[in-house]
Structures are given as C-alpha cells and as structure tokens.
Amino acid sequence: VAGDEYMRTVKYSFPTDFLTFQTIRTALRFKVGDQPANNFRMIEIHYFKGKVVRVYDFTFGFCIPGSTNSWEAIYDVPKYTTQQIADYVANPFEHKSDSFYFVDNKLIMHNKAEYKYC
C-alpha cells in the first residue's frame, strides 16, 4: 500500500561533518508482544543513488514475550573522500536505507529512511 510506505519512511537531516565520523552509535528500544521472538534479526541496507554502499546485519537472539528491550551498537562507517562527501551533500535524500526485521527468518517489519547532509 503506497500510504503504508509513506508512514514507514523517516527523513533525517544530519550535519555534513557526520560523513567524516569513523564510528556511529545506534540505540534501539522495542517491546515484544505476547509471543516469544526467536532469532530476532535486523538487516539494514544503505544505498546512494540506487547503489548499495553498505550493509549491516544485527542479531538479537531470543526476546522474552512481553519484555521491553534495549539494544545499542557502535559500528564502523566507510571513510568517504572529499568528493564523495560533496556528492552526498549535493544530492539530498539520495542516501536511503531499508531496515528489515525478522523473527525466525520471517519478515515482520520493513522501515525506510532517507538522509540529507547540510
């Protein structure tokens, strides 16, 4: 459904120097429903101008039914050249990502994001 895609898309604006960071931190807080979440996993794919630029694969393992969970990761990001940074800045929202969430290898949610650097 086209409206559903819009509702699951977040637009982020970051300062240009964000593209010079060597690592970034991400934190996720989520609540599990009344069924256990076995083999909970998130795969995040980043694109720039339609080309895959990086992929992250996170495994959470087992999550207890009814639990509220926190997860934090600090991970490396690619080193960009001055030209690549200029390209990201000149093309707002051409950096996109898809986040796929799985339980027992079954897709349960798909979120999208678009990024602008200024």
mmCIF file of N, CA, C and O in Angstrom, residues 9-79:
data_model
loop_
_atom_site.group_PDB
_atom_site.id
_atom_site.type_symbol
_atom_site.label_atom_id
_atom_site.label_comp_id
_atom_site.label_asym_id
_atom_site.label_seq_id
_atom_site.Cartn_x
_atom_site.Cartn_y
_atom_site.Cartn_z
ATOM 1 N N THR A 9 8.448 5.566 6.367
ATOM 2 C CA THR A 9 9.649 6.237 5.889
ATOM 3 C C THR A 9 9.949 7.433 6.782
ATOM 4 O O THR A 9 9.082 8.258 7.031
ATOM 5 N N VAL A 10 11.188 7.493 7.251
ATOM 6 C CA VAL A 10 11.645 8.590 8.101
ATOM 7 C C VAL A 10 12.692 9.367 7.316
ATOM 8 O O VAL A 10 13.529 8.774 6.634
ATOM 9 N N LYS A 11 12.640 10.693 7.410
ATOM 10 C CA LYS A 11 13.649 11.546 6.765
ATOM 11 C C LYS A 11 14.525 12.155 7.848
ATOM 12 O O LYS A 11 14.019 12.729 8.808
ATOM 13 N N TYR A 12 15.842 11.998 7.673
ATOM 14 C CA TYR A 12 16.814 12.521 8.620
ATOM 15 C C TYR A 12 17.636 13.623 7.966
ATOM 16 O O TYR A 12 17.985 13.527 6.795
ATOM 17 N N SER A 13 17.973 14.642 8.743
ATOM 18 C CA SER A 13 18.918 15.680 8.320
ATOM 19 C C SER A 13 20.071 15.669 9.312
ATOM 20 O O SER A 13 19.852 15.811 10.517
ATOM 21 N N PHE A 14 21.275 15.497 8.790
ATOM 22 C CA PHE A 14 22.476 15.463 9.621
ATOM 23 C C PHE A 14 23.434 16.547 9.150
ATOM 24 O O PHE A 14 23.457 16.899 7.976
ATOM 25 N N PRO A 15 24.286 17.049 10.069
ATOM 26 C CA PRO A 15 25.309 17.994 9.628
ATOM 27 C C PRO A 15 26.316 17.285 8.718
ATOM 28 O O PRO A 15 26.536 16.075 8.842
ATOM 29 N N THR A 16 26.922 18.024 7.823
ATOM 30 C CA THR A 16 27.864 17.449 6.862
ATOM 31 C C THR A 16 28.993 16.691 7.546
ATOM 32 O O THR A 16 29.417 15.638 7.065
ATOM 33 N N ASP A 17 29.455 17.181 8.696
ATOM 34 C CA ASP A 17 30.576 16.503 9.350
ATOM 35 C C ASP A 17 30.227 15.095 9.837
ATOM 36 O O ASP A 17 31.104 14.296 10.143
ATOM 37 N N PHE A 18 28.944 14.770 9.868
ATOM 38 C CA PHE A 18 28.519 13.395 10.184
ATOM 39 C C PHE A 18 29.193 12.404 9.232
ATOM 40 O O PHE A 18 29.524 11.286 9.616
ATOM 41 N N LEU A 19 29.411 12.820 7.992
ATOM 42 C CA LEU A 19 30.026 11.950 6.983
ATOM 43 C C LEU A 19 31.519 11.736 7.228
ATOM 44 O O LEU A 19 32.138 10.912 6.553
ATOM 45 N N THR A 20 32.104 12.441 8.182
ATOM 46 C CA THR A 20 33.527 12.267 8.496
ATOM 47 C C THR A 20 33.748 11.392 9.725
ATOM 48 O O THR A 20 34.888 11.073 10.054
ATOM 49 N N PHE A 21 32.675 10.989 10.401
ATOM 50 C CA PHE A 21 32.812 10.166 11.603
ATOM 51 C C PHE A 21 33.352 8.790 11.236
ATOM 52 O O PHE A 21 32.992 8.221 10.198
ATOM 53 N N GLN A 22 34.188 8.234 12.101
ATOM 54 C CA GLN A 22 34.727 6.887 11.882
ATOM 55 C C GLN A 22 33.787 5.815 12.409
ATOM 56 O O GLN A 22 33.751 4.700 11.890
ATOM 57 N N THR A 23 33.054 6.143 13.468
ATOM 58 C CA THR A 23 32.078 5.216 14.044
ATOM 59 C C THR A 23 30.811 6.000 14.372
ATOM 60 O O THR A 23 30.847 7.221 14.534
ATOM 61 N N ILE A 24 29.711 5.265 14.452
ATOM 62 C CA ILE A 24 28.466 5.865 14.915
ATOM 63 C C ILE A 24 27.819 4.915 15.921
ATOM 64 O O ILE A 24 28.103 3.714 15.942
ATOM 65 N N ARG A 25 26.974 5.491 16.732
ATOM 66 C CA ARG A 25 26.259 4.726 17.748
ATOM 67 C C ARG A 25 24.790 4.713 17.372
ATOM 68 O O ARG A 25 24.228 5.726 16.962
ATOM 69 N N THR A 26 24.178 3.575 17.543
ATOM 70 C CA THR A 26 22.744 3.480 17.338
ATOM 71 C C THR A 26 22.138 2.772 18.546
ATOM 72 O O THR A 26 22.760 1.892 19.129
ATOM 73 N N ALA A 27 20.961 3.207 18.919
ATOM 74 C CA ALA A 27 20.258 2.598 20.047
ATOM 75 C C ALA A 27 18.832 2.287 19.601
ATOM 76 O O ALA A 27 18.213 3.069 18.884
ATOM 77 N N LEU A 28 18.353 1.170 20.028
ATOM 78 C CA LEU A 28 17.014 0.721 19.659
ATOM 79 C C LEU A 28 16.316 0.240 20.922
ATOM 80 O O LEU A 28 16.910 -0.468 21.737
ATOM 81 N N ARG A 29 15.095 0.654 21.097
ATOM 82 C CA ARG A 29 14.278 0.191 22.220
ATOM 83 C C ARG A 29 13.009 -0.380 21.602
ATOM 84 O O ARG A 29 12.366 0.269 20.773
ATOM 85 N N PHE A 30 12.663 -1.589 21.997
ATOM 86 C CA PHE A 30 11.495 -2.235 21.409
ATOM 87 C C PHE A 30 10.794 -3.120 22.429
ATOM 88 O O PHE A 30 11.393 -3.593 23.380
ATOM 89 N N LYS A 31 9.519 -3.316 22.220
ATOM 90 C CA LYS A 31 8.699 -4.166 23.086
ATOM 91 C C LYS A 31 8.254 -5.377 22.296
ATOM 92 O O LYS A 31 7.864 -5.264 21.142
ATOM 93 N N VAL A 32 8.318 -6.516 22.938
ATOM 94 C CA VAL A 32 7.903 -7.777 22.321
ATOM 95 C C VAL A 32 6.452 -8.047 22.705
ATOM 96 O O VAL A 32 6.051 -7.808 23.846
ATOM 97 N N GLY A 33 5.673 -8.544 21.757
ATOM 98 C CA GLY A 33 4.265 -8.883 22.014
ATOM 99 C C GLY A 33 4.138 -10.108 22.900
ATOM 100 O O GLY A 33 5.058 -10.472 23.639
ATOM 101 N N ASP A 34 3.005 -10.785 22.803
ATOM 102 C CA ASP A 34 2.732 -11.912 23.697
ATOM 103 C C ASP A 34 3.351 -13.235 23.246
ATOM 104 O O ASP A 34 3.218 -14.246 23.927
ATOM 105 N N GLN A 35 4.028 -13.229 22.122
ATOM 106 C CA GLN A 35 4.723 -14.423 21.633
ATOM 107 C C GLN A 35 6.234 -14.204 21.723
ATOM 108 O O GLN A 35 6.702 -13.081 21.545
ATOM 109 N N PRO A 36 6.999 -15.259 21.980
ATOM 110 C CA PRO A 36 8.458 -15.084 22.023
ATOM 111 C C PRO A 36 8.992 -14.683 20.644
ATOM 112 O O PRO A 36 8.417 -15.032 19.615
ATOM 113 N N ALA A 37 10.062 -13.928 20.643
ATOM 114 C CA ALA A 37 10.719 -13.540 19.395
ATOM 115 C C ALA A 37 12.024 -14.330 19.315
ATOM 116 O O ALA A 37 13.036 -13.946 19.899
ATOM 117 N N ASN A 38 11.971 -15.452 18.611
ATOM 118 C CA ASN A 38 13.151 -16.296 18.428
ATOM 119 C C ASN A 38 13.961 -15.805 17.242
ATOM 120 O O ASN A 38 13.402 -15.443 16.215
ATOM 121 N N ASN A 39 15.272 -15.790 17.401
ATOM 122 C CA ASN A 39 16.163 -15.408 16.302
ATOM 123 C C ASN A 39 15.804 -14.046 15.716
ATOM 124 O O ASN A 39 15.691 -13.878 14.507
ATOM 125 N N PHE A 40 15.610 -13.058 16.585
ATOM 126 C CA PHE A 40 15.277 -11.710 16.149
ATOM 127 C C PHE A 40 16.511 -11.098 15.488
ATOM 128 O O PHE A 40 17.610 -11.130 16.033
ATOM 129 N N ARG A 41 16.308 -10.548 14.297
ATOM 130 C CA ARG A 41 17.418 -10.069 13.482
ATOM 131 C C ARG A 41 17.006 -8.828 12.699
ATOM 132 O O ARG A 41 15.852 -8.717 12.267
ATOM 133 N N MET A 42 17.962 -7.911 12.522
ATOM 134 C CA MET A 42 17.721 -6.731 11.691
ATOM 135 C C MET A 42 18.827 -6.641 10.645
ATOM 136 O O MET A 42 20.007 -6.749 10.972
ATOM 137 N N ILE A 43 18.430 -6.462 9.403
ATOM 138 C CA ILE A 43 19.375 -6.227 8.317
ATOM 139 C C ILE A 43 19.082 -4.836 7.769
ATOM 140 O O ILE A 43 17.938 -4.530 7.425
ATOM 141 N N GLU A 44 20.113 -3.999 7.725
ATOM 142 C CA GLU A 44 19.950 -2.635 7.237
ATOM 143 C C GLU A 44 20.846 -2.443 6.021
ATOM 144 O O GLU A 44 22.049 -2.689 6.093
ATOM 145 N N ILE A 45 20.243 -2.012 4.922
ATOM 146 C CA ILE A 45 20.962 -1.822 3.665
ATOM 147 C C ILE A 45 20.904 -0.341 3.302
ATOM 148 O O ILE A 45 19.828 0.256 3.259
ATOM 149 N N HIS A 46 22.078 0.244 3.069
ATOM 150 C CA HIS A 46 22.174 1.661 2.697
ATOM 151 C C HIS A 46 22.513 1.771 1.214
ATOM 152 O O HIS A 46 23.358 1.036 0.705
ATOM 153 N N TYR A 47 21.853 2.740 0.558
ATOM 154 C CA TYR A 47 22.030 2.988 -0.871
ATOM 155 C C TYR A 47 22.371 4.457 -1.082
ATOM 156 O O TYR A 47 21.920 5.308 -0.330
ATOM 157 N N PHE A 48 23.128 4.722 -2.108
ATOM 158 C CA PHE A 48 23.305 6.099 -2.562
ATOM 159 C C PHE A 48 23.120 6.098 -4.068
ATOM 160 O O PHE A 48 23.803 5.362 -4.784
ATOM 161 N N LYS A 49 22.165 6.884 -4.506
ATOM 162 C CA LYS A 49 21.790 6.933 -5.929
ATOM 163 C C LYS A 49 21.486 5.533 -6.455
ATOM 164 O O LYS A 49 21.853 5.168 -7.562
ATOM 165 N N GLY A 50 20.811 4.736 -5.657
ATOM 166 C CA GLY A 50 20.382 3.408 -6.068
ATOM 167 C C GLY A 50 21.425 2.309 -5.962
ATOM 168 O O GLY A 50 21.123 1.151 -6.221
ATOM 169 N N LYS A 51 22.639 2.641 -5.553
ATOM 170 C CA LYS A 51 23.716 1.652 -5.451
ATOM 171 C C LYS A 51 23.955 1.320 -3.967
ATOM 172 O O LYS A 51 24.019 2.217 -3.129
ATOM 173 N N VAL A 52 24.093 0.028 -3.648
ATOM 174 C CA VAL A 52 24.358 -0.389 -2.274
ATOM 175 C C VAL A 52 25.735 0.124 -1.856
ATOM 176 O O VAL A 52 26.731 -0.106 -2.548
ATOM 177 N N VAL A 53 25.786 0.848 -0.718
ATOM 178 C CA VAL A 53 27.053 1.380 -0.226
ATOM 179 C C VAL A 53 27.501 0.710 1.070
ATOM 180 O O VAL A 53 28.678 0.740 1.400
ATOM 181 N N ARG A 54 26.571 0.120 1.805
ATOM 182 C CA ARG A 54 26.947 -0.657 2.994
ATOM 183 C C ARG A 54 25.755 -1.471 3.477
ATOM 184 O O ARG A 54 24.605 -1.125 3.225
ATOM 185 N N VAL A 55 26.080 -2.553 4.200
ATOM 186 C CA VAL A 55 25.069 -3.449 4.750
ATOM 187 C C VAL A 55 25.457 -3.780 6.184
ATOM 188 O O VAL A 55 26.622 -4.084 6.457
ATOM 189 N N TYR A 56 24.491 -3.704 7.074
ATOM 190 C CA TYR A 56 24.694 -4.088 8.470
ATOM 191 C C TYR A 56 23.730 -5.227 8.792
ATOM 192 O O TYR A 56 22.576 -5.216 8.364
ATOM 193 N N ASP A 57 24.207 -6.181 9.568
ATOM 194 C CA ASP A 57 23.411 -7.355 9.930
ATOM 195 C C ASP A 57 23.553 -7.555 11.433
ATOM 196 O O ASP A 57 24.645 -7.851 11.927
ATOM 197 N N PHE A 58 22.461 -7.341 12.174
ATOM 198 C CA PHE A 58 22.478 -7.423 13.630
ATOM 199 C C PHE A 58 21.580 -8.573 14.090
ATOM 200 O O PHE A 58 20.449 -8.695 13.617
ATOM 201 N N THR A 59 22.080 -9.378 15.009
ATOM 202 C CA THR A 59 21.302 -10.473 15.571
ATOM 203 C C THR A 59 21.048 -10.190 17.045
ATOM 204 O O THR A 59 21.981 -9.913 17.800
ATOM 205 N N PHE A 60 19.790 -10.237 17.437
ATOM 206 C CA PHE A 60 19.405 -10.005 18.821
ATOM 207 C C PHE A 60 19.206 -11.314 19.573
ATOM 208 O O PHE A 60 19.184 -11.327 20.784
ATOM 209 N N GLY A 61 18.967 -12.407 18.860
ATOM 210 C CA GLY A 61 18.726 -13.688 19.514
ATOM 211 C C GLY A 61 17.300 -13.802 20.009
ATOM 212 O O GLY A 61 16.364 -13.371 19.358
ATOM 213 N N PHE A 62 17.131 -14.360 21.201
ATOM 214 C CA PHE A 62 15.815 -14.612 21.785
ATOM 215 C C PHE A 62 15.344 -13.427 22.610
ATOM 216 O O PHE A 62 16.105 -12.861 23.387
ATOM 217 N N CYS A 63 14.073 -13.056 22.438
ATOM 218 C CA CYS A 63 13.468 -11.990 23.235
ATOM 219 C C CYS A 63 12.229 -12.549 23.932
ATOM 220 O O CYS A 63 11.365 -13.163 23.297
ATOM 221 N N ILE A 64 12.144 -12.322 25.224
ATOM 222 C CA ILE A 64 11.066 -12.856 26.067
ATOM 223 C C ILE A 64 9.737 -12.163 25.737
ATOM 224 O O ILE A 64 9.702 -10.940 25.556
ATOM 225 N N PRO A 65 8.634 -12.920 25.693
ATOM 226 C CA PRO A 65 7.320 -12.308 25.449
ATOM 227 C C PRO A 65 7.012 -11.222 26.492
ATOM 228 O O PRO A 65 7.329 -11.368 27.669
ATOM 229 N N GLY A 66 6.437 -10.123 26.039
ATOM 230 C CA GLY A 66 6.044 -9.037 26.921
ATOM 231 C C GLY A 66 7.198 -8.187 27.450
ATOM 232 O O GLY A 66 6.983 -7.284 28.244
ATOM 233 N N SER A 67 8.407 -8.451 26.994
ATOM 234 C CA SER A 67 9.561 -7.711 27.514
ATOM 235 C C SER A 67 9.797 -6.429 26.717
ATOM 236 O O SER A 67 9.446 -6.321 25.551
ATOM 237 N N THR A 68 10.399 -5.457 27.391
ATOM 238 C CA THR A 68 10.886 -4.248 26.735
ATOM 239 C C THR A 68 12.397 -4.363 26.720
ATOM 240 O O THR A 68 13.015 -4.653 27.745
ATOM 241 N N ASN A 69 12.984 -4.172 25.554
ATOM 242 C CA ASN A 69 14.405 -4.427 25.360
ATOM 243 C C ASN A 69 15.113 -3.198 24.826
ATOM 244 O O ASN A 69 14.538 -2.409 24.080
ATOM 245 N N SER A 70 16.374 -3.074 25.198
ATOM 246 C CA SER A 70 17.233 -2.016 24.679
ATOM 247 C C SER A 70 18.403 -2.684 23.991
ATOM 248 O O SER A 70 18.894 -3.718 24.451
ATOM 249 N N TRP A 71 18.832 -2.076 22.920
ATOM 250 C CA TRP A 71 19.976 -2.591 22.188
ATOM 251 C C TRP A 71 20.790 -1.402 21.712
ATOM 252 O O TRP A 71 20.229 -0.394 21.283
ATOM 253 N N GLU A 72 22.096 -1.505 21.844
ATOM 254 C CA GLU A 72 22.981 -0.431 21.427
ATOM 255 C C GLU A 72 24.147 -1.030 20.661
ATOM 256 O O GLU A 72 24.646 -2.098 21.023
ATOM 257 N N ALA A 73 24.569 -0.348 19.612
ATOM 258 C CA ALA A 73 25.736 -0.795 18.850
ATOM 259 C C ALA A 73 26.559 0.412 18.450
ATOM 260 O O ALA A 73 26.025 1.487 18.174
ATOM 261 N N ILE A 74 27.858 0.214 18.453
ATOM 262 C CA ILE A 74 28.786 1.200 17.916
ATOM 263 C C ILE A 74 29.494 0.489 16.774
ATOM 264 O O ILE A 74 30.056 -0.591 16.968
ATOM 265 N N TYR A 75 29.394 1.062 15.595
ATOM 266 C CA TYR A 75 29.957 0.352 14.448
ATOM 267 C C TYR A 75 30.677 1.298 13.500
ATOM 268 O O TYR A 75 30.444 2.496 13.484
ATOM 269 N N ASP A 76 31.605 0.715 12.755
ATOM 270 C CA ASP A 76 32.411 1.465 11.805
ATOM 271 C C ASP A 76 31.578 1.879 10.598
ATOM 272 O O ASP A 76 30.671 1.160 10.185
ATOM 273 N N VAL A 77 31.914 3.028 10.064
ATOM 274 C CA VAL A 77 31.284 3.503 8.830
ATOM 275 C C VAL A 77 32.382 3.710 7.791
ATOM 276 O O VAL A 77 33.551 3.876 8.145
ATOM 277 N N PRO A 78 32.030 3.701 6.524
ATOM 278 C CA PRO A 78 33.046 3.870 5.480
ATOM 279 C C PRO A 78 33.727 5.231 5.576
ATOM 280 O O PRO A 78 33.131 6.215 6.007
ATOM 281 N N LYS A 79 34.959 5.275 5.150
ATOM 282 C CA LYS A 79 35.680 6.551 5.054
ATOM 283 C C LYS A 79 35.376 7.122 3.673
ATOM 284 O O LYS A 79 35.593 6.476 2.651
#
